[in-house]
């Protein structure tokens, strides 16, 4: 079942923060985050395994609450280069594939 | 270092025509995937493969067939194209259910 992402879109000014959420009704083994710029292929950001671990990547970090089957992506002090569509992909235990959400479009303006 | 290469990049078909999309990876990955991307729908899995000679259905397999005769190649076929198959198609590969590396995509229009 496709995970639900929120919000669908967000507009920021450079330097502002944003949070993107991803929730599933299924028990999850891991959550993956990807970013896709317009006209390009999706690019991997990070994987979170069950255990509530928070990972960081420069000013982008994420958490995974396995009890709630939710993951959140945190973008701090946003830069123009952060603009794009962010997708979460969820993996259920024993599955060989990811199911992606519909995406969150992030626009960072000067 | 090519990574994942998709051919062709663009294609226009007439309803009922057939075509094959080719995905090639040079990273020795076991897993390969075909997705379609439509506005507002995210990435939806069509078919995937967990090794040479294996294939499995994803979320939206109808109207498509696949083959993985060689480890490095994953082919997606449309036997009788329909306008509903107008989309952007992405191929991806990975070692297992880890980081997926995507190709640049194929834009397909079916008239």
XYZ file of C-alpha atoms in Angstrom:
221
model
C 0.000 0.000 0.000
C 1.295 3.416 -0.994
C 2.610 5.498 1.929
C 1.044 8.908 2.494
C 3.256 11.973 2.297
C 2.429 15.370 3.711
C 2.371 18.132 2.815
C 1.894 17.726 -0.936
C 3.762 20.960 -1.562
C 5.659 23.563 0.417
C 7.187 26.897 -0.514
C 10.051 28.315 1.512
C 12.371 31.254 1.478
C 16.079 30.533 1.588
C 17.175 29.806 5.154
C 13.806 28.548 6.384
C 13.166 25.047 7.712
C 10.755 22.365 6.504
C 9.488 18.983 7.619
C 8.124 16.335 5.256
C 6.223 13.408 6.682
C 5.687 9.878 5.425
C 3.276 7.451 7.040
C 2.230 3.894 6.333
C -0.536 1.623 7.542
C 1.799 -1.364 7.222
C 4.611 -2.472 9.514
C 7.840 -1.224 7.995
C 11.371 -2.546 7.925
C 12.919 0.558 6.456
C 12.179 3.938 4.929
C 14.140 5.430 2.046
C 14.205 9.079 0.983
C 14.910 10.338 -2.533
C 14.960 13.759 -4.162
C 14.078 14.422 -7.776
C 14.822 17.682 -9.531
C 12.657 18.709 -12.453
C 13.391 16.659 -15.547
C 15.945 14.476 -13.780
C 16.072 11.048 -12.178
C 15.447 10.506 -8.454
C 18.591 10.575 -6.330
C 19.065 8.718 -3.056
C 19.279 10.755 0.167
C 19.199 8.268 3.038
C 17.838 5.010 4.448
C 16.402 4.573 7.928
C 16.072 1.142 9.445
C 13.581 0.284 12.158
C 14.926 1.252 15.544
C 14.030 4.940 15.575
C 17.454 5.908 14.310
C 17.921 9.446 13.104
C 20.316 10.007 10.265
C 21.825 13.165 8.905
C 23.122 14.365 5.599
C 24.542 17.900 5.730
C 21.535 19.990 6.779
C 19.063 17.273 5.878
C 18.196 14.665 8.483
C 15.435 12.144 9.061
C 13.853 10.025 11.747
C 11.841 6.815 11.760
C 9.250 5.987 14.388
C 8.573 2.303 13.866
C 5.744 2.194 16.404
C 3.813 4.785 14.434
C 5.142 3.591 11.041
C 6.128 7.169 10.303
C 9.219 8.879 9.031
C 10.000 12.566 8.876
C 12.551 14.383 6.730
C 13.971 17.591 8.211
C 15.477 20.276 6.026
C 17.130 23.064 7.978
C 18.370 26.414 6.717
C 17.112 25.526 3.255
C 19.152 26.387 0.189
C 18.001 27.032 -3.368
C 19.503 23.663 -4.311
C 17.027 21.867 -2.047
C 14.190 22.572 -4.468
C 12.687 19.455 -5.975
C 10.232 16.688 -5.233
C 10.942 14.446 -2.266
C 9.768 10.859 -2.229
C 9.699 8.366 0.586
C 9.928 4.691 -0.272
C 8.856 2.106 2.251
C 10.006 -1.468 2.617
C 8.051 -4.099 4.474
C 9.954 -6.955 6.121
C 10.691 -9.741 3.660
C 9.747 -7.606 0.681
C 12.114 -7.260 -2.228
C 10.856 -3.866 -3.304
C 9.959 -0.346 -2.246
C 6.594 1.348 -2.435
C 6.932 5.066 -3.056
C 4.686 7.870 -1.893
C 3.268 10.452 -4.284
C 5.921 12.966 -3.379
C 6.229 16.394 -1.763
C 7.182 19.305 -3.999
C 9.554 21.689 -2.244
C 10.244 25.114 -3.698
C 12.913 27.324 -2.159
C 12.840 30.948 -3.246
C 15.554 33.595 -2.754
C 31.382 4.924 -15.107
C 27.962 4.828 -16.789
C 25.785 3.521 -13.905
C 22.272 2.862 -15.242
C 21.636 3.587 -18.909
C 18.196 3.668 -20.508
C 17.469 3.635 -24.209
C 15.738 5.296 -25.910
C 15.354 8.650 -24.156
C 12.243 9.633 -26.102
C 9.736 7.717 -28.182
C 6.402 8.398 -29.822
C 4.191 5.424 -30.660
C 0.839 4.980 -32.283
C -1.828 3.015 -30.478
C -1.300 -0.697 -31.046
C 2.397 -0.491 -31.857
C 4.937 -2.415 -29.841
C 8.306 -1.424 -28.463
C 11.029 -2.473 -26.047
C 12.792 -0.268 -23.543
C 16.303 -1.306 -22.587
C 17.948 -0.799 -19.218
C 21.624 -1.605 -18.738
C 23.671 -1.337 -15.532
C 27.398 -1.753 -15.025
C 27.432 -2.005 -11.216
C 26.928 -5.784 -10.983
C 23.631 -5.252 -9.167
C 21.317 -8.193 -8.584
C 18.075 -6.211 -8.315
C 16.550 -4.236 -11.157
C 13.256 -2.350 -11.355
C 10.978 -0.665 -13.866
C 8.828 2.249 -12.678
C 6.447 4.585 -14.384
C 5.967 8.152 -13.253
C 2.807 10.107 -13.954
C 1.989 13.608 -12.664
C 0.889 13.490 -9.035
C 1.208 9.700 -8.813
C 4.786 9.264 -7.650
C 6.834 6.277 -8.797
C 4.837 3.132 -9.376
C 6.553 -0.220 -9.761
C 5.735 -2.114 -12.955
C 7.964 -5.202 -12.732
C 11.171 -6.086 -10.993
C 13.878 -8.724 -10.927
C 16.007 -10.038 -8.077
C 18.501 -11.826 -10.298
C 19.281 -13.090 -13.765
C 16.407 -15.133 -15.139
C 13.882 -13.933 -12.528
C 11.030 -11.457 -12.833
C 8.096 -10.476 -10.632
C 5.059 -8.219 -10.898
C 4.869 -4.866 -9.199
C 1.917 -2.579 -8.566
C 0.937 -1.837 -12.180
C 2.080 -4.746 -14.409
C -0.841 -4.950 -16.848
C 0.106 -4.283 -20.465
C 3.829 -4.790 -19.873
C 6.238 -7.708 -20.046
C 9.847 -7.946 -18.929
C 12.873 -10.152 -19.368
C 16.198 -10.467 -17.552
C 18.272 -12.789 -19.692
C 21.546 -11.189 -18.653
C 22.369 -9.823 -15.221
C 23.229 -6.386 -16.542
C 20.129 -5.917 -18.726
C 16.441 -5.567 -17.928
C 14.016 -5.154 -20.827
C 10.514 -3.706 -20.632
C 8.142 -4.532 -23.465
C 4.854 -3.036 -24.563
C 3.112 -5.463 -26.901
C 0.221 -3.220 -27.931
C 0.687 0.336 -26.742
C -2.284 2.295 -25.397
C -2.607 6.043 -24.689
C -2.810 5.185 -20.958
C 0.819 4.051 -21.194
C 1.985 7.563 -21.984
C 4.388 8.229 -19.139
C 7.984 8.654 -18.064
C 9.631 5.297 -17.427
C 12.530 4.893 -15.022
C 14.756 1.913 -14.555
C 16.687 1.411 -11.317
C 19.149 -1.106 -9.914
C 20.458 -2.018 -6.464
C 22.436 -4.693 -4.595
C 19.324 -5.700 -2.665
C 16.697 -3.535 -0.983
C 19.258 -0.815 -0.455
C 20.156 2.274 -2.434
C 18.490 2.316 -5.826
C 20.336 3.986 -8.682
C 18.052 5.384 -11.355
C 18.540 5.845 -15.052
C 17.767 9.144 -16.755
C 14.311 8.015 -17.859
C 12.420 7.399 -21.099
C 9.617 9.738 -22.142
C 7.000 7.756 -24.024
C 3.999 9.221 -25.789
C 1.319 6.961 -27.240
C -0.988 8.694 -29.704
